[in-house]
Coordinates of C-alpha atoms in Angstrom, one line a residue:
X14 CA -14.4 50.2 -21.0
X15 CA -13.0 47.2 -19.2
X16 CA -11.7 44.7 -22.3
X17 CA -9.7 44.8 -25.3
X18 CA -11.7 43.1 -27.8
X19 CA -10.1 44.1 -30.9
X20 CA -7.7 41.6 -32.9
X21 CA -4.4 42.5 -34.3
X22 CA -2.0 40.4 -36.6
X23 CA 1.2 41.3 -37.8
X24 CA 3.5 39.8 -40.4
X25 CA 6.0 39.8 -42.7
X26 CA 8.0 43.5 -42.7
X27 CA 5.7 44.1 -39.6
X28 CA 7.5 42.1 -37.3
X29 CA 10.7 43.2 -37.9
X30 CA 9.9 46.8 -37.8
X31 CA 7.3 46.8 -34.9
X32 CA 8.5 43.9 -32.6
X33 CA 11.7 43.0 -33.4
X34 CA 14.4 46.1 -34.6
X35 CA 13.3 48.3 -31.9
X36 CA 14.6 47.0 -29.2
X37 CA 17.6 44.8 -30.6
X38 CA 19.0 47.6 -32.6
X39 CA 20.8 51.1 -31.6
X40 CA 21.5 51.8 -28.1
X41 CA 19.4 48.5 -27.3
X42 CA 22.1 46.3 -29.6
X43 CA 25.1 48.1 -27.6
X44 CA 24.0 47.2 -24.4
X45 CA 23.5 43.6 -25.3
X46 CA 26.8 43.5 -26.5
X47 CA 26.5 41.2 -30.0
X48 CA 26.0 40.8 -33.6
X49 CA 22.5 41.2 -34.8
X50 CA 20.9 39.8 -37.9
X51 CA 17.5 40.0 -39.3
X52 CA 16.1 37.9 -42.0
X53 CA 18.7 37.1 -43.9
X54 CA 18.1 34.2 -46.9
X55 CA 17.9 30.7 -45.4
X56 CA 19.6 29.3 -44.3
X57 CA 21.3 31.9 -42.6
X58 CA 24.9 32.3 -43.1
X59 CA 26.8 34.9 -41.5
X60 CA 30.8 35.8 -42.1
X61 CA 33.9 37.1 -39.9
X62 CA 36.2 38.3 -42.5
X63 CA 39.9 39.2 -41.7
X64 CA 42.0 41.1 -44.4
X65 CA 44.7 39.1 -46.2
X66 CA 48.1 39.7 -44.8
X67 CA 51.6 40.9 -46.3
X68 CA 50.0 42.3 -49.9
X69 CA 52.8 43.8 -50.5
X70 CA 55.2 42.5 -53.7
X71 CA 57.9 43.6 -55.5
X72 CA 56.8 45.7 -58.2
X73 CA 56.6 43.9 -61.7
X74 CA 54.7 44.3 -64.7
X75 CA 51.5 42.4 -65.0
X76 CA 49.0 40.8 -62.0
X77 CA 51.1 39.0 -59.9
X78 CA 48.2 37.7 -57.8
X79 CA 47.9 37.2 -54.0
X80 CA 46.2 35.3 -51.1
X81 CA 42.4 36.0 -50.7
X82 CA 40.7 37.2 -47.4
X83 CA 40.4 34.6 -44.6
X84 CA 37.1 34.9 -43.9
X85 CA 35.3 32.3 -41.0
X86 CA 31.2 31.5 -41.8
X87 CA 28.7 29.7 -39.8
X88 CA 25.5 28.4 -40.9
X89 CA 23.0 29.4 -37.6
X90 CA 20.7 26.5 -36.8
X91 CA 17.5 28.2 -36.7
X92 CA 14.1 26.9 -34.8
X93 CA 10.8 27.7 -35.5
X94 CA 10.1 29.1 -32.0
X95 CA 6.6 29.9 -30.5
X96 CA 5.4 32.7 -27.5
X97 CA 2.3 32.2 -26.1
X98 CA 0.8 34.6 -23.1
X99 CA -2.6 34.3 -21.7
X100 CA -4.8 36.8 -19.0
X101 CA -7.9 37.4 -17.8
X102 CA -9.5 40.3 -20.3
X103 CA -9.9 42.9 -17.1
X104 CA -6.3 42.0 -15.5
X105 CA -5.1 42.3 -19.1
X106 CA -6.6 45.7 -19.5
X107 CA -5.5 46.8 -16.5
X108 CA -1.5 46.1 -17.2
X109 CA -2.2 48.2 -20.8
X110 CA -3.7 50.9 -19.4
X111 CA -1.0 51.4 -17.1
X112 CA 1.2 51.5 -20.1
X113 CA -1.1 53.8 -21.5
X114 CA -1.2 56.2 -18.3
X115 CA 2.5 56.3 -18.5
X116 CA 2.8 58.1 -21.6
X117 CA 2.4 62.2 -21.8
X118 CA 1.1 62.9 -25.2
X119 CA -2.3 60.5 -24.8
X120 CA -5.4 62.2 -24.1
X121 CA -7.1 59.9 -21.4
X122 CA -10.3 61.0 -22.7
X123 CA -10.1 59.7 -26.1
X124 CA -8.4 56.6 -25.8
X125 CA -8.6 55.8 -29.7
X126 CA -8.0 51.9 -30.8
X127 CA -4.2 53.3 -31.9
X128 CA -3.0 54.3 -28.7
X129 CA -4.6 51.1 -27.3
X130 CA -2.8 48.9 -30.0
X131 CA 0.2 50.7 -29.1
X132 CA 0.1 49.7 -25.9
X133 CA -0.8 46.5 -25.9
X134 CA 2.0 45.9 -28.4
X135 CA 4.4 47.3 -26.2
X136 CA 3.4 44.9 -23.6
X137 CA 3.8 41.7 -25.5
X138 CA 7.0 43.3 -27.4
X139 CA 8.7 43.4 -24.3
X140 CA 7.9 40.1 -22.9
X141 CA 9.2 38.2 -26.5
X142 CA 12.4 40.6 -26.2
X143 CA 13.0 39.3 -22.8
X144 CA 12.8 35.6 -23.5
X145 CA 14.7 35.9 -26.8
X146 CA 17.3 37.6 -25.0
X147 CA 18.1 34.9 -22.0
X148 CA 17.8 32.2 -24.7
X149 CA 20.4 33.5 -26.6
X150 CA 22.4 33.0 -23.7
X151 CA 21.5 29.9 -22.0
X152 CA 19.5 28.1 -24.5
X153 CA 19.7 24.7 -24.7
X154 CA 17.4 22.0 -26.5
X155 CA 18.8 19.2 -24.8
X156 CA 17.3 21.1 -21.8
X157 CA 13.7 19.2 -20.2
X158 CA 12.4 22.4 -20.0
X159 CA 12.7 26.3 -19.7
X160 CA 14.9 28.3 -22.4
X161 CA 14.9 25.0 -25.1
X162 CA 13.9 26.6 -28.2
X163 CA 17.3 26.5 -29.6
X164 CA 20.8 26.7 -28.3
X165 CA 22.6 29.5 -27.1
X166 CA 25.8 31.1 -27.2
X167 CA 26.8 30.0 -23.7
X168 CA 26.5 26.4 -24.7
X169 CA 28.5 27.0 -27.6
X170 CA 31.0 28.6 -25.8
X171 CA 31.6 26.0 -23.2
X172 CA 31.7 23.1 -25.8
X173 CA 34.6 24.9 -27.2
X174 CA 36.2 25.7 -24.0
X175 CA 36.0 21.8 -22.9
X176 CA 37.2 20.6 -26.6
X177 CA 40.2 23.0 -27.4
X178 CA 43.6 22.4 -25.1
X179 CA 43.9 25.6 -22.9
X180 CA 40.7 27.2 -23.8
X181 CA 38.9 26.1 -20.6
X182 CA 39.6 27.7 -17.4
X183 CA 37.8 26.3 -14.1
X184 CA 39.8 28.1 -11.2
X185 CA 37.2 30.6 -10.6
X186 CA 37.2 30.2 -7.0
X187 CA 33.9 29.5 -5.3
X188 CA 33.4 32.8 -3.7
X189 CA 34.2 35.9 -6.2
X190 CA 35.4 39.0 -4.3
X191 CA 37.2 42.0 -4.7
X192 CA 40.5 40.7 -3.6
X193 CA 40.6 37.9 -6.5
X194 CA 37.8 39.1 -9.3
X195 CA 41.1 40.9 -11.6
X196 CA 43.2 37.5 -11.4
X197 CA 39.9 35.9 -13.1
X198 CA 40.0 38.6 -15.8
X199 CA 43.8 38.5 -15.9
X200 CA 43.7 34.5 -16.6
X201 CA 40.7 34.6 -19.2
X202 CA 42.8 37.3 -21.1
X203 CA 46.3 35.5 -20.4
X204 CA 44.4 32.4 -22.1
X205 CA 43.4 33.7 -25.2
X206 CA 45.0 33.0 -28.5
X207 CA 47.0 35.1 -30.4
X208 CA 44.1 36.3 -32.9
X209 CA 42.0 36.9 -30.5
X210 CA 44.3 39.5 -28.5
X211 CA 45.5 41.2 -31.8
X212 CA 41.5 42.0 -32.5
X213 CA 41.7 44.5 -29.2
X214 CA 42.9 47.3 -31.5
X215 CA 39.4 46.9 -33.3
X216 CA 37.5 48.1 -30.5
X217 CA 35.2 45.3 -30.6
X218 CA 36.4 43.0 -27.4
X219 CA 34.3 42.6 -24.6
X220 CA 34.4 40.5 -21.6
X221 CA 30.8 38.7 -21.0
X222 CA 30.2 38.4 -17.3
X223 CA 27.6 37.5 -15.0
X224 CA 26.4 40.0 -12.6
X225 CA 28.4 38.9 -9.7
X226 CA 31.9 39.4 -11.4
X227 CA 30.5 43.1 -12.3
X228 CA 29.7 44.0 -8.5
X229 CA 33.2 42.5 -7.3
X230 CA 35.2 44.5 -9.9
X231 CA 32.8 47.6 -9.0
X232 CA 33.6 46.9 -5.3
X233 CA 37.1 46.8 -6.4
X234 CA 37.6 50.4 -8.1
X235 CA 35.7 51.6 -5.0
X236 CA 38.8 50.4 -3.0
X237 CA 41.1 52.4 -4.8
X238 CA 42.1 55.6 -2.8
X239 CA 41.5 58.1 -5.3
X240 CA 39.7 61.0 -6.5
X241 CA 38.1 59.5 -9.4
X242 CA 37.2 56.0 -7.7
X243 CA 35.0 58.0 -4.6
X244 CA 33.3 60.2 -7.7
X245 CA 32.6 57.0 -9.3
X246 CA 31.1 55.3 -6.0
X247 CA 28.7 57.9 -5.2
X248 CA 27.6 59.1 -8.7
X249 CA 28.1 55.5 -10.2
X250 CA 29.4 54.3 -13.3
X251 CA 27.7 54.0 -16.7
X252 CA 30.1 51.6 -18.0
X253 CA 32.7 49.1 -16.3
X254 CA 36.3 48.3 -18.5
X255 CA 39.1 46.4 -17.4
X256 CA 42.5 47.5 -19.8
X257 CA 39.9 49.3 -22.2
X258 CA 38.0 46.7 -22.4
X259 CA 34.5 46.5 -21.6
X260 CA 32.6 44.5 -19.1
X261 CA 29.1 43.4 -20.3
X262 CA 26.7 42.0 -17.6
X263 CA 24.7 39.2 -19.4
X264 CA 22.1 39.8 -16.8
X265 CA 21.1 36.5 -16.6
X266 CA 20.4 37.0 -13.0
X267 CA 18.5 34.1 -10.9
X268 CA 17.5 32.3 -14.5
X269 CA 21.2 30.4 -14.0
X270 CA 20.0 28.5 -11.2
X271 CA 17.2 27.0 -13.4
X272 CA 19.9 25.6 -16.5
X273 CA 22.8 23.7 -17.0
X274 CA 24.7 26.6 -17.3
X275 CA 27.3 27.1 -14.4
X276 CA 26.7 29.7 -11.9
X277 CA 29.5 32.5 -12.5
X278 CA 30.9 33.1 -16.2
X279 CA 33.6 35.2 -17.9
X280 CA 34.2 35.0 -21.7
X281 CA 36.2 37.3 -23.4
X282 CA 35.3 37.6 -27.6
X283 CA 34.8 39.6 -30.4
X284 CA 31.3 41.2 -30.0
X285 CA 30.8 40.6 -34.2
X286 CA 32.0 36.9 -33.2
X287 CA 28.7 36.0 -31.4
X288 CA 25.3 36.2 -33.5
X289 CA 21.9 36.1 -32.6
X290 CA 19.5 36.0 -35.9
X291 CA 15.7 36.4 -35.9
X292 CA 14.0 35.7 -39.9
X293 CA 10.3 36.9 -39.7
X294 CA 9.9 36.6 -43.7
X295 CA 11.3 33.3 -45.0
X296 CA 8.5 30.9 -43.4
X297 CA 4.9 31.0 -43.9
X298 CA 3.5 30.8 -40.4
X299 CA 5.7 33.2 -38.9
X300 CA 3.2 36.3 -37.3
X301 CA 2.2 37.8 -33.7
X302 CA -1.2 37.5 -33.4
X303 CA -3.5 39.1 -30.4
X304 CA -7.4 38.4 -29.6
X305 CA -9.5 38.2 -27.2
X306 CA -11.4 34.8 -26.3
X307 CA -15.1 35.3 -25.2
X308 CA -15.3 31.5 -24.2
X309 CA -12.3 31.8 -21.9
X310 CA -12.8 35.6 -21.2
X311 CA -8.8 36.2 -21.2
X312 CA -6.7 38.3 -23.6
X313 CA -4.5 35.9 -25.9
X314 CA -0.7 37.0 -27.5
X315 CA 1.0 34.3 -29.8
X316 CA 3.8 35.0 -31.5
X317 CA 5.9 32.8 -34.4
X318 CA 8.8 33.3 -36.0
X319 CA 12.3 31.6 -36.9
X320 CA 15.6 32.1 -34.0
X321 CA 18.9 30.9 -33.6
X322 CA 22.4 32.3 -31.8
X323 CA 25.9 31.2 -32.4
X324 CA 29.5 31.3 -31.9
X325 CA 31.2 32.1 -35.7
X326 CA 34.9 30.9 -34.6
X327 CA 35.0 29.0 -31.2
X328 CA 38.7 29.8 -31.5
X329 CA 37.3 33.2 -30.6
X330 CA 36.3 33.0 -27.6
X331 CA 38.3 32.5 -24.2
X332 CA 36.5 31.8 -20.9
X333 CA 36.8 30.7 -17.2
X334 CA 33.6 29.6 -15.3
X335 CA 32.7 27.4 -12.3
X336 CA 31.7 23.9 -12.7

């Protein structure tokens, strides 16, 4: 058997629970770092509450009322978004196969149309993950091309940073090293308003870097002379915090150089502050579909579904970057 002949649509739940949860929820959610919403009513309105301050009153019969919650919403602007993939039917078989050979508990001589379907889902999951995940980031639909869909967090963030007084930060010097990566942290955090810092004790703070402010700070805790930092450098480090507070590498990688989007980032936010949402139920068309074209003999993935990202408070958010 050389092709995969067999078509396979998914909708509705489907989506959510096959292609979408999995790998944007548990361990998978940490590691990116942000809020994550599925199909919540459109349009999609997400909160950041804060509990009402001094509650306290003198005690007197009857309900003396008091102020409500502050609570900060934001409607996401969500696009109707579209992934198309295309291969020849033996190159395609060949990539699921490999997927197939991989895995322990499949009996390579009764390859049923599950484990197949399996596969081939896995393949096509992983490739929408991917692209949803760097759009998030550096989306942009003024953009002519590449990561357009809808906009993402990044361009959100820098909006703020040039509209607000003080929120923008442009001395990250042109060469990030060990010597001066912790004055760039220092100033993002030393920039940051009031309600922002006070969120720390939450737990929920992060500093969202690009990979080359991660590998500086690394190089810098491999400079310090002791026990603990030459442990780290040979055995490595599953996690990288600066004053308890995590580092998260966007792993945006070489895609930078094909945006808008500058080339070395630092924000500092509240991780339930930034919001990517995905609705696979409140639009009719929305479905992954996978066939395989006789005509053009090539294996043919399509997914279509609803995405946006946001910032919920721009006041939120505190970041330096190079222009």
């Amino acid at each position: 058997m050389g092709l995969i002949e067999s078509s396979k649509i998914y909708s509705g739940r489907e989506l959510e629970t096959i292609f979408f949860r999995p790998v944007f929820s548990g361990p998978a959610a940490d590691k990116l770092g942000i809020r994550v919403i599925y199909n919540m009513p459109m349009p999609t309105t997400v909160h950041l509450w804060s509990p009402a301050g001094n509650v306290l009153k003198p005690y007197q019969a009857g309900w003396q009322g008091g102020n409500a919650s502050v609570k900060e919403q934001k409607t996401i602007d969500m696009k109707k978004v579209k992934a198309e993939t295309a291969f020849g039917a033996s190159d395609y078989f060949s990539m699921v196969f490999e997927q197939i050979t991989n895995r322990s508990d499949v009996n390579m001589e009764d390859l049923s149309g599950t484990v197949l379907e399996e596969a081939e889902t896995a393949l096509f999951k992983a490739s929408i993950a991917e692209s949803l995940r760097l759009t998030m980031w550096v989306g942009n639909t003024a953009a002519s091309g590449g990561y357009n869909t809808f906009d993402g967090i990044l361009k959100s963030a820098i909006h703020a940073a040039k509209n607000n007084d003080g929120t923008g930060l442009y001395e990250i010097p042109s060469d990030i090293t060990p010597e001066n990566v912790v004055g760039v942290l220092d100033k993002v955090w030393d920039n940051a308003g009031i309600t922002l810092k006070s969120l720390k004790a939450d737990g929920e703070l992060a500093f969202f870097v690009t990979t080359d402010i991660c590998e500086a700070y690394e190089r810098y805790l491999d400079a310090k002379g002791v026990d603990s930092a030459y442990r780290d450098s040979t055995e490595g480090r599953q996690s990288l915090c600066y004053h308890g507070i995590p580092l998260v590498d966007m792993g945006l990688g070489a895609v930078l150089d094909s945006t808008s989007m500058p080339p070395v980032i630092c924000m500092l936010s509240d991780r339930r502050n930034l919001v990517l949402a995905v609705n696979t139920s409140d639009y009719p068309e929305t479905e992954v579909r996978m066939w395989y074209n006789p005509d053009a003999m090539e294996n043919r993935q399509r997914a279509v579904f609803l995405a946006g990202a946001d910032i919920i408070d721009p006041d939120l958010v505190s970041m330096a970057y190079q222009e």
